[in-house]
Amino acid sequence: MQNRIYKAISAIVMTVVVLLGMLFIIISYELYSAEAKSTLVSAADTALEYSHASQQLYDVMSKTLDFEVRVTEIAFDGTVIFESSHQGEMDNHLDRPEITEAMEKGRGSAERYSETLSRRTYYYAVNCGDSIIRFSRKSQGISAIFIGAVPFFLVAAGLVMVIAVVVSMKLSETVMKPVHQMVRSMDIFDETEDNISDYDEYEELLPMLKLVSRMKKQMHKYIDSLKTEKDTIALITANMTEGMILLDRDDNIISINQCAIDLVNPDFPNSSGCNIIEFTRNSDFLELIANARASSGTTGTFSVNNRFLRAFISRISSENHLSGAVILIVDETEIHLNEEVRREFSANVSHELKTPLTTIRGFAEMLSGGMIASDDDISRYGKRIYDESNRLLSVINDIIRLSEIEEKITDHFIEADLLEIVNEVAESLYEKAAEHDISIEISGESAAAPVSRGYIYELVYNLTENAVKYNRTGGKVMLSVTKAENRVVITVEDNGIGIPKEHHQRIFERFYRVDKSHSKQTGGTGLGLSIVKHITALHKGNISFESEAGKGTIFTVVLPA
């Protein structure tokens, strides 16, 4: 706006200067021309008083005037008697306007282009009674005077224009200064207080400034409230355990929290504006979003990177037009895995219970049907029924025990010496180990920790019993207890058959057996290591192992002291 003001002022000044200059030139030219013509007439009148001889008149006027004059004497029939500026025969001048006027009125004048002089010329004719004397001078002489003055005029006009530009710039700056200050005061992000008293000299701007100041304060309050609300929403979404995505009507992402990114596409940059297809190309997820268009909302599951996710999609509409969607994503991987474990557990329990029951029922039918008559057969099959019953009872006891551990049904933790518990386990398994010529060695130091003594005994017992069961004749089982800082480490090591690498990830699963035939021979239920794992978790510890087929296994249990 400032540029427009000073340009407008400069243009107006320059236009006025040019117009005044042209008007001055025209008026001056007319005044000078009239004065020159008047001087020519006066000089001609004076010259006629001396003589009517054309040559003498020309001589007199050439000496008395400061410009070149031409004298022509013309007869009443138009014949040129004398011509001071031309030698030779000339055209008849009877039709010349000034001649005609002089013959009628005694005097005549005209201004036109002269063929003789090839210039524009001013003519003045006088009727002398016996002939007409005509005086003339070149009008270009007057123009030349003003043409010579043009450079001086241009210099003066240029100076005036420069002064006008400078003045207009300063004037526009002065005019716009309060406007600029007011514009700066309208910046809603400027926290400084507006000083209205600075504009007292600009009375016209005070009402607007007061209005702007009030609006600015209201905007600050509104922005602060929006910022607070935004921060609150951002805090909530950032700490949500569910993923949340906001989409517009074209399925472009308006907002997305970090949980949604971690669940669906961890490599995606946390930014809005891109389409949901750029975020993920999971066909099941995109199909759910597409299905949500046909209804107010939908829900469904999809999987990403071995994780099972459930999406709750609600479409937002206004005036019968879809305007976006809200998507909540919940990680149901653990629920899904627990469901699989439950189904597998049910199947395994059914199988583990069905097998011994079927065997017991078969032998019982044989006994009741008289198919087994001899005392040796009765004794032998009776022992089989007894063994299967014990196996069935072991499975049931282990299932009950595992259920108790999962439900955290236990006595209060007490300080117990773990080395003492290890010694008790070794003593309990001494005879069983001696049957297979397996030695049990104990090392370490006394280490107390807050534990459930019964559960820790069962943990060490299961690990040691497995080390004995899955060992070779003449093998060794080494138990140790060590204490480091605020933890206690129990190690059970053997040099037995070991665990093949392909079974490492599944040995803690319920009813999982590395060697099923060997487990049945040793009476294993497949729940021992699962119980060990749950007891360790109950004590907020961790368990790990190292094993290689044919070389043995090392189990390490770390418990907080």
Coordinates of C-alpha atoms in Angstrom, one line a residue:
M1 CA 0.0 0.0 0.0
Q2 CA 2.9 2.4 0.8
N3 CA 4.3 1.8 -2.7
R4 CA 1.0 2.6 -4.2
I5 CA 0.6 5.8 -2.3
Y6 CA 4.0 7.2 -3.2
K7 CA 3.7 6.0 -6.8
A8 CA 0.3 7.7 -7.0
I9 CA 1.6 10.9 -5.5
S10 CA 4.7 10.8 -7.8
A11 CA 2.5 10.2 -10.9
I12 CA 0.2 13.1 -10.0
V13 CA 3.1 15.5 -9.4
M14 CA 4.8 14.4 -12.6
T15 CA 1.6 14.7 -14.6
V16 CA 0.9 18.2 -13.2
V17 CA 4.5 19.3 -14.0
V18 CA 4.3 18.0 -17.5
L19 CA 0.9 19.6 -18.1
L20 CA 1.9 22.9 -16.6
G21 CA 5.1 22.9 -18.6
M22 CA 3.2 22.3 -21.8
L23 CA 0.7 24.9 -20.9
F24 CA 3.5 27.4 -20.1
I25 CA 5.2 26.6 -23.5
I26 CA 2.0 27.1 -25.4
I27 CA 1.1 30.3 -23.6
S28 CA 4.6 31.7 -23.9
Y29 CA 4.7 30.7 -27.6
E30 CA 1.5 32.5 -28.3
L31 CA 2.5 35.6 -26.3
Y32 CA 5.9 35.7 -28.0
S33 CA 4.4 35.1 -31.4
A34 CA 1.8 37.9 -30.9
E35 CA 4.5 40.3 -29.7
A36 CA 6.7 39.4 -32.7
K37 CA 3.8 40.0 -35.1
S38 CA 3.0 43.3 -33.4
T39 CA 6.7 44.3 -33.6
L40 CA 6.6 43.4 -37.4
V41 CA 3.5 45.6 -37.9
S42 CA 4.9 48.5 -35.9
A43 CA 8.2 48.3 -37.8
A44 CA 6.3 48.2 -41.1
D45 CA 4.3 51.2 -40.2
T46 CA 7.4 53.1 -39.2
A47 CA 9.2 52.1 -42.4
L48 CA 6.3 53.3 -44.6
E49 CA 6.6 56.8 -43.2
Y50 CA 10.1 57.1 -44.7
S51 CA 9.5 55.9 -48.2
H52 CA 7.3 53.8 -50.4
A53 CA 10.2 52.3 -52.4
S54 CA 10.4 48.6 -51.7
Q55 CA 14.2 48.4 -51.7
Q56 CA 14.5 51.2 -49.3
L57 CA 11.9 49.8 -47.1
Y58 CA 13.7 46.5 -47.0
D59 CA 17.0 48.2 -46.1
V60 CA 15.4 50.2 -43.4
M61 CA 13.7 47.2 -41.8
S62 CA 16.8 45.0 -42.1
K63 CA 18.7 47.6 -40.1
T64 CA 16.0 48.4 -37.5
L65 CA 14.7 44.8 -36.7
D66 CA 16.7 42.1 -34.9
F67 CA 15.1 39.3 -37.1
E68 CA 15.2 38.6 -40.8
V69 CA 12.4 40.3 -42.7
R70 CA 11.2 39.8 -46.3
V71 CA 9.7 42.6 -48.4
T72 CA 7.5 42.1 -51.4
E73 CA 5.8 44.7 -53.6
I74 CA 2.8 43.5 -55.5
A75 CA 0.7 45.3 -58.2
F76 CA -3.0 45.4 -57.9
D77 CA -3.2 42.8 -60.7
G78 CA -1.1 40.4 -58.5
T79 CA 2.1 40.8 -60.4
V80 CA 5.2 40.8 -58.1
I81 CA 7.1 44.0 -58.6
F82 CA 9.8 43.4 -56.0
E83 CA 10.9 40.5 -54.0
S84 CA 13.8 40.8 -51.5
S85 CA 14.3 37.0 -51.0
H86 CA 13.9 35.7 -54.5
Q87 CA 15.3 36.5 -57.9
G88 CA 13.4 35.6 -61.0
E89 CA 9.8 35.3 -62.1
M90 CA 7.2 34.6 -59.5
D91 CA 3.6 33.5 -59.5
N92 CA 0.7 35.9 -59.4
H93 CA -0.1 36.8 -55.8
L94 CA -3.6 38.1 -56.3
D95 CA -5.1 35.0 -54.7
R96 CA -3.0 35.4 -51.5
P97 CA -5.3 36.0 -48.5
E98 CA -3.3 38.8 -47.1
I99 CA -3.2 40.6 -50.6
T100 CA -7.0 40.2 -51.0
E101 CA -7.6 41.5 -47.5
A102 CA -5.2 44.5 -48.0
M103 CA -6.9 45.4 -51.3
E104 CA -10.3 45.4 -49.5
K105 CA -9.4 46.8 -46.1
G106 CA -6.1 48.5 -46.6
R107 CA -4.2 46.0 -44.4
G108 CA -4.1 42.2 -44.3
S109 CA -2.3 39.4 -42.6
A110 CA -1.9 35.6 -42.8
E111 CA 0.2 32.7 -41.7
R112 CA 0.9 29.7 -43.9
Y113 CA 3.6 27.5 -45.5
S114 CA 5.7 29.4 -48.0
E115 CA 6.6 27.5 -51.2
T116 CA 9.3 30.1 -51.9
L117 CA 11.0 29.8 -48.5
S118 CA 9.9 26.2 -47.9
R119 CA 8.9 27.2 -44.3
R120 CA 5.9 28.4 -42.4
T121 CA 5.8 32.2 -42.6
Y122 CA 3.8 35.1 -41.2
Y123 CA 2.7 37.7 -43.7
Y124 CA 1.6 41.3 -43.2
A125 CA 0.4 43.4 -46.3
V126 CA -0.3 47.2 -46.5
N127 CA -2.2 49.0 -49.4
C128 CA 0.0 51.9 -50.4
G129 CA -2.4 53.3 -53.0
D130 CA -0.5 52.4 -56.1
S131 CA 0.7 49.0 -55.0
I132 CA 0.7 46.6 -52.0
I133 CA 3.7 46.2 -49.8
R134 CA 3.9 42.8 -48.0
F135 CA 6.2 42.1 -45.1
S136 CA 6.9 38.6 -43.9
R137 CA 9.1 36.7 -41.4
K138 CA 9.7 33.0 -40.6
S139 CA 7.5 31.7 -37.8
Q140 CA 10.0 28.9 -37.2
G141 CA 12.3 31.4 -35.7
I142 CA 9.9 31.8 -32.7
S143 CA 9.7 28.0 -32.3
A144 CA 13.4 27.6 -32.4
I145 CA 13.7 29.9 -29.4
F146 CA 11.4 27.7 -27.4
I147 CA 13.0 24.5 -28.7
G148 CA 16.3 25.8 -27.3
A149 CA 14.6 26.3 -24.0
V150 CA 13.3 22.7 -23.8
P151 CA 16.5 21.2 -22.3
F152 CA 16.4 23.7 -19.5
F153 CA 12.8 23.0 -18.9
L154 CA 13.5 19.2 -18.9
V155 CA 16.3 19.7 -16.3
A156 CA 14.0 21.8 -14.1
A157 CA 11.1 19.2 -14.5
G158 CA 13.5 16.4 -13.6
L159 CA 14.6 18.2 -10.4
V160 CA 11.0 18.8 -9.5
M161 CA 10.1 15.2 -10.2
V162 CA 13.0 13.9 -8.0
I163 CA 12.0 16.2 -5.2
A164 CA 8.4 15.0 -5.7
V165 CA 9.4 11.3 -5.5
V166 CA 11.5 11.9 -2.4
V167 CA 8.7 13.9 -0.7
S168 CA 6.0 11.4 -1.7
M169 CA 8.1 8.5 -0.3
K170 CA 8.6 10.3 3.0
L171 CA 5.0 11.3 3.0
S172 CA 3.8 7.8 2.3
E173 CA 6.1 6.4 5.1
T174 CA 4.6 9.0 7.5
V175 CA 1.1 8.1 6.5
M176 CA 1.7 4.3 6.7
K177 CA 3.7 4.2 9.8
P178 CA 0.7 4.0 12.2
V179 CA -0.9 1.5 9.9
H180 CA 2.2 -0.7 10.0
Q181 CA 2.3 -0.5 13.8
M182 CA -1.3 -1.4 14.0
V183 CA -0.7 -4.4 11.6
R184 CA 2.1 -5.6 13.9
S185 CA -0.1 -5.2 16.9
M186 CA -2.7 -7.5 15.2
D187 CA -0.3 -10.4 15.3
I188 CA -2.1 -12.9 17.5
F189 CA 1.1 -14.7 18.3
D190 CA 2.7 -11.6 19.7
E191 CA 2.4 -11.8 23.5
T192 CA 3.3 -8.2 24.2
E193 CA 0.6 -5.9 25.5
D194 CA -0.8 -3.3 23.0
N195 CA -0.1 0.3 24.0
I196 CA -3.1 2.2 22.6
S197 CA -1.7 5.5 23.9
D198 CA 0.9 5.4 21.2
Y199 CA -1.8 6.1 18.6
D200 CA -3.4 9.2 20.3
E201 CA -2.2 11.4 17.4
Y202 CA -4.0 9.1 14.9
E203 CA -7.6 9.6 16.1
E204 CA -9.0 7.9 13.0
L205 CA -7.2 4.6 13.9
L206 CA -8.1 4.4 17.6
P207 CA -11.6 2.7 17.2
M208 CA -10.1 0.1 14.9
L209 CA -7.2 -0.5 17.2
K210 CA -9.4 -0.9 20.2
L211 CA -11.5 -3.4 18.3
V212 CA -8.4 -5.3 17.2
S213 CA -7.0 -5.3 20.7
R214 CA -10.2 -6.9 22.1
M215 CA -10.3 -9.4 19.3
K216 CA -6.6 -10.3 19.9
K217 CA -7.3 -11.0 23.6
Q218 CA -10.3 -13.2 22.7
M219 CA -8.2 -15.0 20.2
H220 CA -5.4 -15.6 22.8
K221 CA -7.9 -17.1 25.2
Y222 CA -9.4 -19.2 22.4
I223 CA -6.0 -20.4 21.2
D224 CA -4.9 -21.2 24.8
S225 CA -8.1 -23.3 25.3
L226 CA -7.5 -25.1 22.0
K227 CA -3.9 -25.7 22.9
T228 CA -4.9 -27.1 26.3
E229 CA -7.5 -29.3 24.8
K230 CA -5.0 -30.5 22.1
D231 CA -2.4 -31.3 24.7
T232 CA -4.9 -33.2 26.8
I233 CA -6.0 -35.2 23.8
A234 CA -2.4 -35.8 22.7
L235 CA -1.5 -37.0 26.2
I236 CA -4.5 -39.3 26.3
T237 CA -3.8 -40.8 22.9
A238 CA -0.1 -41.1 23.5
N239 CA -0.7 -43.1 26.7
M240 CA -3.4 -45.3 25.3
T241 CA -2.7 -49.0 25.1
E242 CA -5.0 -49.1 22.1
G243 CA -4.1 -47.8 18.7
M244 CA -6.2 -44.9 17.5
I245 CA -6.4 -43.6 13.9
L246 CA -8.6 -40.7 12.7
L247 CA -9.5 -40.6 8.9
D248 CA -11.2 -38.0 6.8
R249 CA -13.8 -38.7 4.1
D250 CA -11.1 -39.8 1.6
D251 CA -9.4 -42.1 4.2
N252 CA -6.5 -39.7 4.6
I253 CA -4.9 -39.9 8.1
I254 CA -5.8 -36.9 10.2
S255 CA -4.2 -38.2 13.4
I256 CA -2.5 -41.4 14.5
N257 CA -1.0 -42.4 17.9
Q258 CA 2.2 -44.2 18.4
C259 CA 0.5 -47.4 19.7
A260 CA -1.3 -47.8 16.3
I261 CA 2.0 -47.4 14.5
D262 CA 3.7 -49.9 16.8
L263 CA 0.9 -52.5 16.3
V264 CA 0.4 -52.2 12.5
N265 CA 3.5 -50.7 10.9
P266 CA 6.5 -49.9 13.2
D267 CA 8.5 -48.4 10.3
F268 CA 5.9 -45.8 9.4
P269 CA 6.9 -42.2 10.2
N270 CA 4.5 -40.6 12.7
S271 CA 2.9 -38.0 10.3
S272 CA -0.6 -37.2 9.1
G273 CA -1.8 -36.3 5.7
C274 CA -1.0 -39.6 3.9
N275 CA -3.7 -42.1 2.9
I276 CA -4.4 -45.2 4.9
I277 CA -3.1 -47.3 2.0
E278 CA 0.3 -45.7 2.5
F279 CA 0.2 -46.7 6.2
T280 CA -0.6 -50.3 5.6
R281 CA -1.5 -52.6 2.7
N282 CA -3.0 -55.3 5.0
S283 CA -5.9 -56.6 2.9
D284 CA -8.0 -57.7 5.9
F285 CA -7.7 -54.3 7.6
L286 CA -8.4 -52.3 4.4
E287 CA -11.4 -54.6 3.8
L288 CA -12.8 -53.7 7.2
I289 CA -12.4 -50.0 6.5
A290 CA -14.2 -50.5 3.2
N291 CA -17.0 -52.4 4.8
A292 CA -17.5 -49.7 7.4
R293 CA -18.6 -47.3 4.6
A294 CA -21.8 -49.3 4.2
S295 CA -22.7 -49.0 7.9
S296 CA -22.2 -46.8 10.8
G297 CA -19.4 -49.1 12.1
T298 CA -17.9 -52.5 12.0
T299 CA -15.4 -54.6 13.9
G300 CA -13.1 -57.5 12.9
T301 CA -9.7 -59.1 13.3
F302 CA -6.6 -59.1 11.2
S303 CA -3.0 -60.3 11.8
V304 CA 0.2 -58.4 11.4
N305 CA 3.7 -59.9 12.1
N306 CA 2.2 -62.9 13.9
R307 CA 0.1 -60.5 16.1
F308 CA -3.7 -60.8 16.2
L309 CA -5.4 -57.4 16.2
R310 CA -9.0 -56.4 16.5
A311 CA -10.2 -53.2 14.8
F312 CA -13.3 -51.2 15.9
I313 CA -14.3 -48.8 13.1
S314 CA -16.9 -46.1 13.6
R315 CA -17.9 -43.9 10.7
I316 CA -18.6 -40.2 11.4
S317 CA -21.3 -38.7 9.1
S318 CA -22.9 -35.3 8.9
E319 CA -26.0 -34.4 6.9
N320 CA -26.0 -37.8 5.3
H321 CA -22.5 -37.4 4.0
L322 CA -19.5 -39.5 5.3
S323 CA -17.0 -37.2 6.8
G324 CA -14.4 -39.6 8.3
A325 CA -13.8 -42.5 10.6
V326 CA -12.4 -43.3 14.1
I327 CA -10.5 -46.6 14.3
L328 CA -9.5 -48.3 17.6
I329 CA -7.0 -51.2 17.4
V330 CA -6.7 -53.6 20.2
D331 CA -3.9 -56.2 20.5
E332 CA -5.6 -59.6 21.2
T333 CA -2.5 -61.7 20.6
E334 CA -2.3 -62.9 24.1
I335 CA -6.0 -63.6 24.2
H336 CA -5.7 -65.5 20.9
L337 CA -2.7 -67.5 22.1
N338 CA -4.3 -68.2 25.4
E339 CA -7.3 -69.5 23.5
E340 CA -5.1 -71.7 21.5
V341 CA -3.3 -72.9 24.6
R342 CA -6.6 -73.6 26.2
R343 CA -7.8 -75.6 23.2
E344 CA -4.5 -77.5 23.0
F345 CA -4.5 -78.0 26.8
S346 CA -8.1 -79.4 26.7
A347 CA -7.1 -81.7 23.9
N348 CA -4.0 -82.8 25.7
V349 CA -5.8 -83.4 29.0
S350 CA -8.4 -85.4 27.2
H351 CA -5.7 -87.5 25.5
E352 CA -3.6 -87.9 28.7
L353 CA -6.6 -89.0 30.7
K354 CA -8.2 -91.1 28.0
T355 CA -5.1 -93.3 27.5
P356 CA -4.7 -94.7 31.0
L357 CA -8.5 -94.8 31.5
T358 CA -8.9 -96.8 28.3
T359 CA -6.1 -99.2 29.4
I360 CA -7.7 -99.6 32.9
R361 CA -11.1 -100.2 31.4
G362 CA -9.8 -102.8 29.0
F363 CA -8.0 -104.8 31.7
A364 CA -11.0 -104.5 34.0
E365 CA -13.3 -105.9 31.3
M366 CA -10.9 -108.7 30.7
L367 CA -10.9 -109.5 34.5
S368 CA -14.6 -109.2 34.8
G369 CA -15.3 -111.3 31.8
G370 CA -13.1 -114.2 33.1
M371 CA -10.6 -113.8 30.2
I372 CA -7.8 -113.6 32.8
A373 CA -7.9 -116.7 35.0
S374 CA -4.4 -117.6 36.1
D375 CA -2.9 -116.1 39.2
D376 CA 0.2 -114.9 37.3
D377 CA -2.0 -113.1 34.7
I378 CA -4.2 -111.6 37.3
S379 CA -1.1 -110.3 39.2
R380 CA 0.5 -109.0 36.0
Y381 CA -2.6 -107.2 34.7
G382 CA -3.4 -106.0 38.2
K383 CA 0.0 -104.3 38.3
R384 CA -0.7 -102.7 34.9
I385 CA -4.0 -101.4 36.2
Y386 CA -2.2 -100.0 39.3
D387 CA 0.6 -98.4 37.2
E388 CA -2.0 -96.8 34.8
S389 CA -4.0 -95.6 37.8
N390 CA -0.8 -93.9 39.3
R391 CA -0.1 -92.4 35.9
L392 CA -3.7 -91.0 35.8
L393 CA -3.4 -89.7 39.3
S394 CA 0.0 -88.0 38.5
V395 CA -1.6 -86.2 35.5
I396 CA -4.5 -85.1 37.6
N397 CA -2.3 -83.9 40.4
D398 CA 0.0 -82.0 38.0
I399 CA -3.0 -80.3 36.3
I400 CA -4.4 -79.3 39.7
R401 CA -1.0 -78.1 40.8
L402 CA -0.5 -76.1 37.6
S403 CA -4.0 -74.5 38.0
E404 CA -3.1 -73.5 41.6
I405 CA 0.1 -71.9 40.5
E406 CA -1.6 -70.0 37.7
E407 CA -4.2 -68.8 40.1
K408 CA -1.4 -67.8 42.5
I409 CA -2.8 -69.9 45.2
T410 CA 0.1 -70.2 47.7
D411 CA 1.1 -69.5 51.3
H412 CA 2.9 -66.3 52.2
F413 CA 6.4 -66.0 51.1
I414 CA 9.0 -66.6 53.8
E415 CA 12.8 -66.3 54.0
A416 CA 14.2 -69.7 53.2
D417 CA 17.7 -71.1 52.6
L418 CA 17.6 -72.3 49.0
L419 CA 20.8 -74.5 49.5
E420 CA 18.9 -76.4 52.2
I421 CA 16.0 -77.0 49.8
V422 CA 18.4 -78.3 47.1
N423 CA 19.9 -80.7 49.6
E424 CA 16.5 -82.0 50.5
V425 CA 15.7 -82.6 46.8
A426 CA 19.0 -84.4 46.3
E427 CA 18.3 -86.6 49.3
S428 CA 14.8 -87.5 48.0
L429 CA 16.1 -88.5 44.6
Y430 CA 19.3 -90.3 45.8
E431 CA 17.8 -93.8 45.6
K432 CA 16.2 -93.2 42.2
A433 CA 19.5 -91.8 40.8
A434 CA 21.5 -94.7 42.4
E435 CA 19.3 -97.2 40.4
H436 CA 20.7 -95.8 37.2
D437 CA 24.2 -95.3 38.6
I438 CA 23.8 -91.5 38.4
S439 CA 25.6 -89.3 40.9
I440 CA 24.2 -86.1 42.3
E441 CA 26.7 -83.4 43.3
I442 CA 25.9 -80.2 45.2
S443 CA 27.9 -77.0 45.4
G444 CA 27.5 -73.4 46.4
E445 CA 26.6 -71.4 49.5
S446 CA 23.7 -70.7 51.7
A447 CA 21.4 -68.1 50.1
A448 CA 18.2 -66.9 51.7
A449 CA 15.3 -65.5 49.6
P450 CA 11.6 -64.7 50.2
V451 CA 9.9 -67.7 48.5
S452 CA 7.1 -70.2 48.8
R453 CA 9.2 -73.1 50.2
G454 CA 6.8 -75.8 48.8
Y455 CA 6.9 -74.3 45.3
I456 CA 10.7 -73.9 45.2
Y457 CA 11.1 -77.5 46.4
E458 CA 8.8 -78.6 43.6
L459 CA 10.7 -76.5 41.1
V460 CA 14.1 -78.0 42.0
Y461 CA 12.6 -81.5 42.3
N462 CA 11.2 -81.4 38.8
L463 CA 14.4 -80.1 37.2
T464 CA 16.5 -82.6 39.1
E465 CA 14.2 -85.5 38.4
N466 CA 14.3 -84.7 34.7
A467 CA 18.1 -84.6 34.9
V468 CA 18.0 -88.1 36.4
K469 CA 15.4 -89.4 34.0
Y470 CA 17.0 -88.2 30.8
N471 CA 20.5 -89.1 31.7
R472 CA 22.7 -92.1 30.8
T473 CA 24.1 -94.8 33.0
G474 CA 27.0 -93.5 35.0
G475 CA 26.0 -89.9 34.4
K476 CA 26.2 -86.9 36.7
V477 CA 23.7 -84.3 38.0
M478 CA 25.3 -81.1 39.4
L479 CA 23.2 -78.8 41.6
S480 CA 24.5 -75.4 42.7
V481 CA 23.3 -72.3 44.6
T482 CA 25.0 -68.9 44.3
K483 CA 24.1 -65.4 45.4
A484 CA 25.0 -62.3 43.5
E485 CA 24.0 -58.8 44.7
N486 CA 20.2 -59.0 45.1
R487 CA 19.5 -62.3 43.4
V488 CA 19.9 -66.0 43.9
V489 CA 20.9 -68.4 41.1
I490 CA 20.0 -72.1 41.1
T491 CA 21.7 -74.2 38.5
V492 CA 20.7 -77.8 37.6
E493 CA 23.2 -79.4 35.1
D494 CA 23.5 -82.9 33.7
N495 CA 25.6 -84.7 31.1
G496 CA 22.7 -86.7 29.8
I497 CA 21.0 -87.1 26.4
G498 CA 20.3 -83.4 26.0
I499 CA 17.6 -81.6 24.0
P500 CA 17.7 -81.3 20.2
K501 CA 17.8 -77.7 19.0
E502 CA 14.5 -77.9 17.1
H503 CA 12.6 -78.6 20.4
H504 CA 14.1 -75.6 22.4
Q505 CA 11.3 -73.2 21.9
R506 CA 8.5 -75.6 23.0
I507 CA 9.9 -77.5 26.0
F508 CA 8.0 -75.3 28.4
E509 CA 4.6 -76.0 26.7
R510 CA 2.1 -78.1 28.6
F511 CA 2.2 -81.8 27.7
Y512 CA 5.1 -81.3 25.3
R513 CA 7.5 -84.1 25.2
V514 CA 10.8 -84.3 23.4
D515 CA 10.9 -88.1 23.3
K516 CA 7.3 -89.4 23.9
S517 CA 8.3 -93.1 24.1
H518 CA 11.0 -92.3 26.7
S519 CA 8.6 -90.1 28.7
K520 CA 6.0 -92.9 28.9
Q521 CA 8.7 -95.3 30.1
T522 CA 9.8 -92.9 32.8
G523 CA 6.3 -92.0 33.8
G524 CA 6.5 -88.3 32.7
T525 CA 3.3 -86.3 32.3
G526 CA 4.7 -83.5 30.1
L527 CA 3.7 -80.8 32.7
G528 CA 6.9 -80.7 34.8
L529 CA 8.7 -77.9 32.9
S530 CA 5.5 -75.9 32.5
I531 CA 5.1 -76.1 36.3
V532 CA 8.7 -74.9 36.7
K533 CA 8.1 -72.0 34.4
H534 CA 5.0 -70.9 36.2
I535 CA 6.6 -71.2 39.7
T536 CA 9.5 -69.0 38.4
A537 CA 7.1 -66.4 37.1
L538 CA 5.1 -66.5 40.4
H539 CA 8.4 -65.5 42.2
K540 CA 9.1 -62.8 39.6
G541 CA 12.2 -64.6 38.5
N542 CA 13.3 -66.0 35.1
I543 CA 14.5 -69.3 33.8
S544 CA 16.8 -70.2 31.0
F545 CA 18.6 -73.2 29.6
E546 CA 21.4 -74.4 27.4
S547 CA 21.3 -77.8 25.8
E548 CA 22.9 -79.8 23.1
A549 CA 21.8 -83.3 22.0
G550 CA 24.1 -86.0 23.4
K551 CA 26.0 -83.6 25.6
G552 CA 23.6 -82.6 28.4
T553 CA 21.5 -79.7 29.6
I554 CA 21.9 -76.8 32.0
F555 CA 18.9 -75.1 33.6
T556 CA 19.4 -71.7 35.3
V557 CA 16.8 -70.2 37.6
V558 CA 17.3 -66.6 38.8
L559 CA 15.2 -65.5 41.8
P560 CA 15.1 -62.1 43.5
A561 CA 16.7 -62.2 47.0

